[in-house]
Coordinates of C-alpha atoms and ligand atoms in Angstrom, one line a residue:
M456 CA -147.5 26.1 83.6
K457 CA -146.0 22.8 84.8
I458 CA -148.7 20.1 84.8
D459 CA -149.0 18.1 88.0
L460 CA -151.0 15.0 86.9
N461 CA -151.4 13.9 90.6
K462 CA -153.6 16.8 91.4
L463 CA -155.8 16.7 88.3
N464 CA -159.4 15.9 87.9
I465 CA -161.8 16.8 85.0
V466 CA -163.0 20.1 86.7
R467 CA -159.5 21.3 87.4
A468 CA -158.1 20.3 84.0
H469 CA -161.1 22.0 82.4
T470 CA -160.5 25.2 84.4
H471 CA -156.8 25.2 83.4
L472 CA -157.7 24.6 79.7
M473 CA -160.2 27.4 79.8
N474 CA -157.8 29.8 81.5
G475 CA -155.1 28.9 79.0
D476 CA -152.7 27.6 81.7
F477 CA -152.0 24.7 79.4
T478 CA -153.4 23.4 76.2
S479 CA -155.0 20.0 75.5
V480 CA -151.9 19.2 73.4
E481 CA -149.7 19.8 76.4
L482 CA -151.9 17.8 78.7
T483 CA -152.2 14.9 76.2
R484 CA -148.4 15.0 75.8
A485 CA -148.0 14.8 79.6
Y486 CA -150.0 11.6 79.6
L487 CA -148.2 10.2 76.5
D488 CA -144.9 10.7 78.3
E489 CA -146.2 8.8 81.4
I490 CA -147.4 6.0 79.1
K491 CA -144.0 5.9 77.5
K492 CA -142.3 5.6 80.9
K493 CA -144.6 3.0 82.4
N494 CA -146.6 1.0 79.9
S495 CA -144.0 -1.5 78.9
E496 CA -144.0 -2.6 82.6
V497 CA -147.7 -2.1 83.5
N498 CA -149.2 -3.2 80.2
A499 CA -152.3 -1.0 80.6
Y500 CA -152.5 -0.1 76.9
L501 CA -152.6 -2.5 74.0
E502 CA -152.2 0.4 71.6
V503 CA -151.6 4.1 72.0
F504 CA -153.4 6.0 69.2
D505 CA -151.1 8.0 66.9
D506 CA -153.8 10.6 66.3
A507 CA -154.2 11.5 70.0
L508 CA -152.3 14.8 69.5
E509 CA -154.3 15.6 66.5
A510 CA -157.5 15.1 68.5
A511 CA -156.0 17.4 71.2
E512 CA -155.3 20.1 68.6
N513 CA -159.0 19.9 67.5
A514 CA -160.0 20.2 71.2
D515 CA -157.8 23.3 71.6
K516 CA -159.5 24.8 68.6
M517 CA -163.0 24.1 70.2
I518 CA -161.7 25.9 73.3
T519 CA -160.5 29.0 71.5
E520 CA -163.7 29.1 69.5
G521 CA -165.7 29.1 72.7
K522 CA -167.3 25.7 71.9
A523 CA -165.9 23.7 74.8
G524 CA -167.8 21.5 77.2
M525 CA -166.5 19.7 80.3
M526 CA -164.9 16.8 78.4
T527 CA -163.3 19.0 75.7
G528 CA -159.6 18.2 75.6
I529 CA -159.7 15.6 78.4
P530 CA -157.5 12.6 77.7
I531 CA -159.4 9.3 78.2
A532 CA -158.5 5.7 77.8
I533 CA -160.9 3.3 76.1
K534 CA -161.4 -0.4 76.8
D535 CA -160.6 -2.6 73.8
N536 CA -164.2 -3.9 73.4
I537 CA -165.7 -0.5 72.5
L538 CA -165.7 0.4 68.8
I539 CA -163.9 3.4 67.5
K540 CA -164.3 3.7 63.7
G541 CA -161.1 2.9 61.9
K542 CA -159.3 1.6 65.0
I543 CA -158.6 -2.0 65.9
A544 CA -160.9 -3.4 68.6
S545 CA -159.6 -6.8 69.6
A546 CA -161.3 -7.4 73.0
S547 CA -157.9 -8.7 73.9
S548 CA -158.5 -11.8 71.7
K549 CA -156.5 -13.4 69.0
M550 CA -159.8 -13.8 67.2
L551 CA -160.0 -10.1 66.5
E552 CA -156.3 -9.2 66.4
D553 CA -156.7 -7.3 63.2
Y554 CA -160.3 -6.4 63.4
Q555 CA -160.9 -2.7 62.5
A556 CA -164.1 -1.2 63.7
T557 CA -166.3 0.1 60.9
Y558 CA -168.4 2.5 63.0
D559 CA -168.4 4.3 66.4
A560 CA -170.1 3.0 69.5
T561 CA -172.7 5.5 70.7
V562 CA -170.6 6.3 73.8
I563 CA -167.7 7.1 71.5
S564 CA -169.8 9.4 69.2
K565 CA -170.9 11.2 72.3
L566 CA -167.3 11.7 73.6
I567 CA -166.1 12.8 70.1
K568 CA -168.9 15.4 70.0
E569 CA -167.6 16.7 73.4
G570 CA -164.1 16.9 72.0
A571 CA -162.6 14.2 74.4
V572 CA -159.1 12.9 73.4
F573 CA -158.8 9.1 73.1
L574 CA -155.3 8.1 74.2
G575 CA -155.5 4.5 73.3
R576 CA -157.2 1.1 73.8
T577 CA -156.7 -0.7 77.1
N578 CA -156.0 -4.3 78.0
M579 CA -158.8 -6.6 79.3
D580 CA -159.7 -10.2 79.9
E581 CA -160.5 -11.7 76.5
F582 CA -164.1 -10.6 75.6
A583 CA -164.4 -9.3 79.2
M584 CA -164.5 -12.8 80.7
G585 CA -162.4 -12.7 83.8
G586 CA -161.3 -10.7 86.8
S587 CA -157.6 -10.2 86.4
T588 CA -156.7 -9.6 82.8
E589 CA -154.8 -12.9 83.0
N590 CA -157.2 -14.1 80.3
S591 CA -156.0 -11.5 77.8
A592 CA -154.2 -12.8 74.7
Y593 CA -151.7 -10.0 75.2
G594 CA -150.4 -10.5 78.7
V595 CA -151.5 -9.4 82.1
T596 CA -151.9 -5.8 83.3
K597 CA -149.9 -5.1 86.5
N598 CA -151.3 -3.2 89.4
P599 CA -149.5 0.2 89.6
H600 CA -149.6 0.0 93.4
D601 CA -147.7 -3.4 93.4
L602 CA -146.4 -4.7 90.2
S603 CA -146.5 -8.3 91.5
R604 CA -150.3 -8.1 91.7
V605 CA -153.1 -8.0 89.2
A606 CA -154.9 -4.8 88.4
G607 CA -158.2 -6.7 88.4
G608 CA -160.5 -7.2 85.5
S609 CA -161.9 -7.4 83.1
S610 CA -161.3 -3.6 82.7
G611 CA -157.9 -3.9 84.3
G612 CA -156.1 -1.9 81.7
S613 CA -158.5 1.0 82.1
A614 CA -158.1 1.0 85.9
A615 CA -154.3 0.7 85.8
A616 CA -154.1 3.6 83.2
V617 CA -156.0 5.9 85.6
A618 CA -154.3 4.7 88.8
G619 CA -150.9 5.0 87.1
N620 CA -151.5 8.5 85.8
M621 CA -151.5 7.2 82.2
A622 CA -155.0 8.7 81.6
L623 CA -157.1 11.2 83.4
V624 CA -160.2 9.0 83.1
A625 CA -161.2 5.8 81.3
L626 CA -164.2 3.8 80.0
G627 CA -164.8 0.2 81.0
S628 CA -167.6 -2.3 80.7
D629 CA -169.2 -4.2 83.5
T630 CA -171.1 -7.5 83.2
G631 CA -170.5 -8.9 86.7
G632 CA -168.1 -6.3 88.2
S633 CA -165.6 -5.5 85.6
I634 CA -165.5 -1.8 86.3
R635 CA -166.0 -1.9 90.1
Q636 CA -163.5 -4.7 90.9
P637 CA -160.5 -3.3 89.1
A638 CA -161.4 0.1 90.5
S639 CA -161.3 -1.4 93.9
Y640 CA -157.9 -3.1 93.3
C641 CA -156.4 0.0 91.9
G642 CA -157.7 2.5 94.5
I643 CA -160.0 4.5 92.1
V644 CA -163.7 5.1 91.6
G645 CA -165.7 2.9 89.2
L646 CA -169.4 3.2 88.3
K647 CA -171.7 0.7 86.7
P648 CA -174.8 2.7 85.7
T649 CA -178.4 1.4 85.8
Y650 CA -179.0 -1.1 83.1
G651 CA -180.4 0.8 80.1
R652 CA -179.0 4.2 81.1
V653 CA -176.0 4.0 78.8
S654 CA -176.2 2.7 75.2
R655 CA -174.5 -0.6 74.5
Y656 CA -174.5 0.0 70.7
G657 CA -171.0 -0.6 69.4
V658 CA -169.8 -2.4 72.5
M659 CA -169.0 -6.1 72.1
A660 CA -171.7 -8.0 73.8
M661 CA -170.8 -10.4 76.6
G662 CA -174.0 -10.9 78.5
S663 CA -176.6 -8.7 76.9
S664 CA -179.0 -8.5 79.8
L665 CA -176.1 -7.6 82.2
D666 CA -173.6 -5.4 80.2
Q667 CA -173.2 -1.7 81.0
I668 CA -170.6 0.9 80.0
G669 CA -169.3 3.2 82.7
P670 CA -166.4 5.4 83.8
L671 CA -163.3 4.8 85.9
A672 CA -161.7 7.8 87.5
N673 CA -159.9 9.3 90.5
T674 CA -162.9 11.1 91.8
V675 CA -166.7 10.6 92.1
G676 CA -167.2 14.0 90.4
D677 CA -165.3 12.8 87.3
C678 CA -167.5 9.7 87.1
E679 CA -170.6 11.9 87.4
I680 CA -169.4 14.2 84.6
I681 CA -168.7 11.2 82.2
Y682 CA -171.9 9.5 83.2
N683 CA -173.9 12.6 82.3
V684 CA -172.2 12.7 78.9
L685 CA -172.8 9.0 78.2
K686 CA -176.3 8.5 79.5
G687 CA -179.5 8.7 77.5
K688 CA -182.0 6.9 75.3
D689 CA -180.5 5.6 72.0
P690 CA -182.6 4.4 69.1
K691 CA -179.8 2.0 68.2
D692 CA -180.1 0.2 71.6
G693 CA -183.7 -0.9 72.3
T694 CA -182.9 -1.5 76.0
T695 CA -182.0 2.1 76.7
I696 CA -184.4 4.0 78.8
S697 CA -185.3 7.7 79.1
E698 CA -184.5 10.0 82.0
E699 CA -188.1 10.0 83.1
T700 CA -188.5 6.2 83.6
Y701 CA -187.2 6.0 87.2
K702 CA -187.6 9.6 88.2
I703 CA -190.9 9.3 90.0
E704 CA -189.8 6.2 91.9
T705 CA -186.6 7.8 93.2
S706 CA -187.8 11.3 93.9
G707 CA -190.8 10.0 95.9
A708 CA -188.6 7.7 98.0
R709 CA -186.0 10.3 98.8
S710 CA -188.1 13.4 99.3
G711 CA -187.5 15.5 102.4
K712 CA -184.5 13.6 103.6
K713 CA -181.4 15.4 104.7
K714 CA -179.1 12.4 104.7
L715 CA -179.5 9.1 103.0
T716 CA -180.1 5.8 104.8
I717 CA -177.6 3.1 104.2
G718 CA -178.5 -0.6 104.5
I719 CA -176.1 -3.4 105.3
P720 CA -176.8 -7.0 104.6
R721 CA -174.9 -8.3 107.7
H722 CA -176.1 -11.8 107.2
F723 CA -174.1 -11.9 103.9
L724 CA -170.9 -10.5 105.3
G725 CA -170.0 -13.1 107.8
G726 CA -168.4 -15.7 105.6
D727 CA -164.8 -16.8 105.9
G728 CA -164.1 -16.1 102.3
I729 CA -163.9 -12.4 103.1
D730 CA -160.6 -11.0 104.3
K731 CA -160.8 -9.6 107.8
E732 CA -158.9 -6.5 106.8
V733 CA -161.5 -5.8 104.2
M734 CA -164.2 -6.1 106.8
S735 CA -162.3 -3.9 109.2
A736 CA -161.8 -1.2 106.6
F737 CA -165.5 -1.6 105.7
E738 CA -166.6 -1.1 109.4
K739 CA -164.4 2.0 109.7
S740 CA -166.0 3.5 106.6
I741 CA -169.5 2.7 107.8
D742 CA -168.6 4.3 111.2
S743 CA -167.4 7.4 109.6
L744 CA -170.5 7.7 107.5
K745 CA -172.6 7.3 110.7
N746 CA -170.6 10.1 112.3
K747 CA -171.4 12.2 109.3
G748 CA -175.1 11.8 110.0
Y749 CA -176.1 8.9 107.7
E750 CA -178.5 6.5 109.2
I751 CA -177.3 2.9 109.1
K752 CA -179.7 0.0 109.1
E753 CA -179.5 -3.7 108.8
V754 CA -181.3 -5.2 105.8
Q755 CA -182.3 -8.7 104.8
L756 CA -181.6 -9.9 101.3
P757 CA -182.8 -13.5 101.6
N758 CA -181.7 -14.7 98.2
I759 CA -178.4 -12.7 97.7
S760 CA -176.3 -15.8 98.4
Y761 CA -177.6 -17.3 95.1
S762 CA -176.4 -14.3 93.1
L763 CA -173.0 -15.8 92.1
M764 CA -174.6 -19.1 91.0
V765 CA -177.3 -17.4 89.1
Y766 CA -174.7 -15.1 87.4
Y767 CA -172.6 -18.1 86.4
I768 CA -175.6 -19.6 84.7
V769 CA -177.2 -16.6 83.0
M770 CA -173.9 -15.0 81.9
P771 CA -172.5 -18.1 80.1
A772 CA -175.8 -18.8 78.5
E773 CA -175.8 -15.3 77.0
V774 CA -172.0 -15.6 76.2
S775 CA -172.6 -18.8 74.3
S776 CA -175.1 -17.1 72.0
N777 CA -173.2 -13.8 71.7
M778 CA -170.0 -15.6 70.8
A779 CA -171.6 -17.6 67.9
R780 CA -170.9 -14.7 65.6
F781 CA -167.1 -15.3 65.9
D782 CA -167.1 -18.1 63.4
G783 CA -164.0 -17.3 61.4
V784 CA -166.2 -16.4 58.4
R785 CA -167.7 -13.0 59.1
F786 CA -165.1 -11.5 61.4
G787 CA -161.4 -11.8 62.3
L788 CA -159.3 -14.9 62.3
H789 CA -159.9 -17.6 59.7
K790 CA -158.2 -21.0 59.7
D791 CA -158.7 -23.6 57.0
G792 CA -159.8 -27.1 58.0
K793 CA -160.5 -30.1 55.7
T794 CA -164.2 -29.2 55.5
G795 CA -166.4 -26.2 56.0
I796 CA -167.3 -27.3 59.5
E797 CA -163.7 -27.9 60.3
D798 CA -162.8 -24.4 59.2
Y799 CA -165.1 -23.3 62.0
F800 CA -163.5 -25.6 64.6
E801 CA -160.0 -24.6 63.6
S802 CA -160.7 -20.9 63.6
R803 CA -162.3 -21.0 67.0
R804 CA -159.6 -23.2 68.4
A805 CA -156.9 -20.9 67.2
G806 CA -158.7 -17.6 68.0
L807 CA -160.3 -18.2 71.4
G808 CA -158.6 -18.7 74.8
K809 CA -159.4 -21.3 77.4
E810 CA -161.8 -19.2 79.6
V811 CA -163.8 -18.1 76.6
I812 CA -164.2 -21.7 75.4
R813 CA -165.1 -22.8 79.0
R814 CA -167.9 -20.3 79.1
I815 CA -169.2 -21.1 75.6
L816 CA -169.4 -24.8 76.7
L817 CA -171.0 -24.0 80.0
G818 CA -173.5 -21.8 78.4
T819 CA -174.4 -24.2 75.7
Y820 CA -174.9 -26.9 78.3
V821 CA -177.2 -24.9 80.5
L822 CA -179.3 -24.0 77.4
S823 CA -179.4 -27.5 76.0
S824 CA -182.7 -29.3 75.8
G825 CA -183.4 -31.1 79.0
Y826 CA -181.2 -28.8 81.0
H827 CA -182.8 -25.5 80.0
D828 CA -185.5 -25.8 82.6
A829 CA -183.2 -27.2 85.3
Y830 CA -180.6 -24.4 85.0
Y831 CA -181.4 -21.5 82.8
N832 CA -185.1 -21.0 83.6
R833 CA -184.5 -21.7 87.3
A834 CA -181.7 -19.2 87.4
N835 CA -183.9 -16.6 85.8
A836 CA -186.6 -17.2 88.4
I837 CA -184.1 -16.7 91.2
R838 CA -182.8 -13.6 89.4
A839 CA -186.3 -12.1 89.7
M840 CA -186.4 -13.0 93.4
I841 CA -183.1 -11.3 94.1
T842 CA -184.3 -8.2 92.4
E843 CA -187.5 -8.3 94.4
D844 CA -185.4 -8.6 97.6
F845 CA -183.5 -5.4 96.7
S846 CA -186.7 -3.5 95.8
K847 CA -188.1 -4.4 99.2
A848 CA -185.0 -3.3 101.0
F849 CA -185.1 0.0 99.1
E850 CA -188.4 0.7 100.7
S851 CA -186.5 1.5 103.9
V852 CA -183.0 2.4 102.8
D853 CA -181.5 4.5 99.9
L854 CA -178.3 2.6 99.5
I855 CA -176.9 -0.8 100.2
A856 CA -173.3 -1.1 101.2
T857 CA -170.9 -4.1 101.0
P858 CA -167.2 -4.4 100.2
T859 CA -166.6 -4.3 96.5
A860 CA -164.5 -7.5 96.6
P861 CA -163.6 -10.0 99.3
S862 CA -159.9 -9.2 99.1
P863 CA -157.5 -6.7 97.7
A864 CA -155.6 -7.3 94.5
F865 CA -154.2 -10.9 94.5
R866 CA -150.8 -11.9 93.1
I867 CA -150.4 -12.5 89.4
G868 CA -150.8 -16.3 88.9
E869 CA -152.4 -16.9 92.3
K870 CA -155.8 -17.8 90.9
A871 CA -154.9 -18.3 87.3
D872 CA -155.4 -22.1 87.3
D873 CA -158.4 -22.1 89.6
P874 CA -161.4 -20.6 87.8
V875 CA -163.8 -21.2 90.7
S876 CA -161.7 -19.1 93.1
M877 CA -161.5 -16.4 90.4
Y878 CA -165.4 -16.5 90.1
L879 CA -165.7 -16.1 93.9
A880 CA -164.1 -12.7 93.7
D881 CA -167.3 -11.6 92.0
I882 CA -169.5 -12.4 95.0
F883 CA -170.4 -8.8 95.8
T884 CA -170.4 -7.3 92.3
A885 CA -172.5 -9.7 90.1
T886 CA -175.7 -8.9 92.0
A887 CA -176.1 -5.3 90.6
N888 CA -175.8 -6.7 87.1
L889 CA -178.6 -9.3 87.8
T890 CA -180.9 -6.6 89.3
G891 CA -179.9 -3.9 86.8
M892 CA -179.4 -1.5 89.7
P893 CA -176.5 1.1 89.6
A894 CA -173.5 0.4 91.8
M895 CA -170.2 2.2 92.4
S896 CA -166.9 1.3 94.0
I897 CA -165.2 3.9 96.1
P898 CA -161.7 3.6 97.7
M899 CA -161.6 3.1 101.5
N900 CA -158.6 3.9 103.5
G901 CA -156.1 1.1 103.0
E902 CA -155.6 -1.4 105.8
K903 CA -152.5 -3.5 106.1
F904 CA -153.3 -6.8 104.5
E905 CA -152.2 -10.2 105.5
D906 CA -150.6 -11.7 102.4
S907 CA -151.3 -15.3 101.5
S908 CA -147.6 -15.9 101.9
G909 CA -147.9 -14.7 105.5
G910 CA -146.2 -11.3 105.2
R911 CA -147.8 -8.0 106.0
E912 CA -148.4 -5.8 102.9
A913 CA -148.5 -2.1 103.1
G914 CA -152.0 -0.6 102.5
L915 CA -153.2 -2.2 99.3
P916 CA -156.3 -0.3 98.1
I917 CA -159.8 -1.8 98.5
G918 CA -163.2 -0.4 97.7
I919 CA -166.6 -0.1 99.3
Q920 CA -169.5 -0.7 97.0
F921 CA -172.8 1.1 97.2
T922 CA -175.9 -0.1 95.3
A923 CA -178.9 2.2 94.7
R924 CA -182.4 2.1 93.3
H925 CA -182.8 1.9 89.5
G926 CA -182.0 5.3 88.1
D927 CA -180.7 6.7 91.4
E928 CA -177.1 7.3 90.4
A929 CA -177.5 10.6 92.3
A930 CA -177.5 8.8 95.6
L931 CA -174.2 7.1 94.7
F932 CA -172.6 10.4 93.8
E933 CA -173.8 11.9 97.0
V934 CA -172.4 9.3 99.4
G935 CA -169.3 8.9 97.3
K936 CA -168.4 12.6 97.3
E937 CA -169.0 12.7 101.1
M938 CA -166.6 9.7 101.6
L939 CA -163.8 11.2 99.5
G940 CA -164.3 14.7 100.8
E941 CA -165.1 16.1 97.3
Ligands
LIG896 N1 -165.3 -11.2 86.7 C1 -166.6 -11.4 86.1 C2 -166.5 -12.5 85.1 O1 -165.5 -13.1 85.0 C3 -167.0 -10.1 85.5 C4 -166.7 -9.9 84.1 C5 -167.3 -8.6 83.6 O2 -167.9 -7.8 84.3 N2 -167.1 -8.4 82.3 O3 -167.5 -12.8 84.5

């Protein structure tokens, strides 16, 4: 059977594999062919694994032996900050150019057990710091919808791989929007699960109280399947929580309802930093959900406007401590200086990019004595208030909707020299990392966007973001499937 990659999702691929319409080797080969055709231009992958076909053969064996699950034989792309034993994991940094992982991340062990096929490791902003992959030490990833634009970031390589048919699905990490924003820019679905639902063991830490691993895919159903494989308590990550933790809260709140109620924080959506085309696509999506029977309510989130500021204090503070391990002694790149301490300076200077250094400095500053109370402690107090605002709102609604990002994918280079305007792109996404709540980006119908150069651009993709109560990923899947007609 000829494989049409455009029409595939996990369920369909699984059915074909089970029916013997094609094998995992054939499916994997189809993706490898696409990668060969497109990757030199798009730069989604830093490396394509030479053992992908071998993994596909094993998957085919599992299928013929009747041991297959949903993910068996499914080709998946992995972000370069997730460890796969024996493979390089560079986090798109010179610092770890040759670093070979010595163990599997928990999410990887789970996928291996299922018989998933790893196609390769994908490009990202260095150590996941950024929103465009322009901070990668290995070049920018281009948006498959428009090669002059970024694919978003930091999981831009994973998003471009899926959007460009170079992988069926992918894994990314999300600290302030790094799964959802590239999903929005590339017209696919991206899920950041509840903090603690997916193990962070074997994932390079950026902001440990914010990081989560999640799927990027063409459909909500695919995200759900992967989420179900990844989730669960892990003794190797003390922050993971069991299934039961939030069950009571969510089942009580949602009992007996036919359709979910969606809250919109209108007071936060009026700013001129948000493209009017984004807002008009957003309003249309909300209208169509209303027509489908969803109740739409306005909600107040009094402290949400502080989210971005709080994020850009808490995140660099955690970054500065997590990055201390890259000292040129224990891992990766080593450069000699005149003294021991200069070795350290030289190695970090040679190994780390500008944005990473900026965040280490910023984080060290907000944690330094005298400033700790003024910045870090204050930010943490406001973080608690923001979470409280959301918890209150969730007493009367099941979901909160905003656009995923204030604009569609911007042009390569447009924001590269302006870190603050790059940070502003995280305005809607960083909040869910601060509150630990699950959030998902779902493509809306493309509007025509006014380009910064004045021209009209044909329908660039843009996402709508839904946030749900802790542990209520089910609500995200429900509304997402309805929106995409799955
Ligand atoms: N764009 C955000 C940042 O630069 C998000 C990064 C992330 O989620 N890893 O911090």
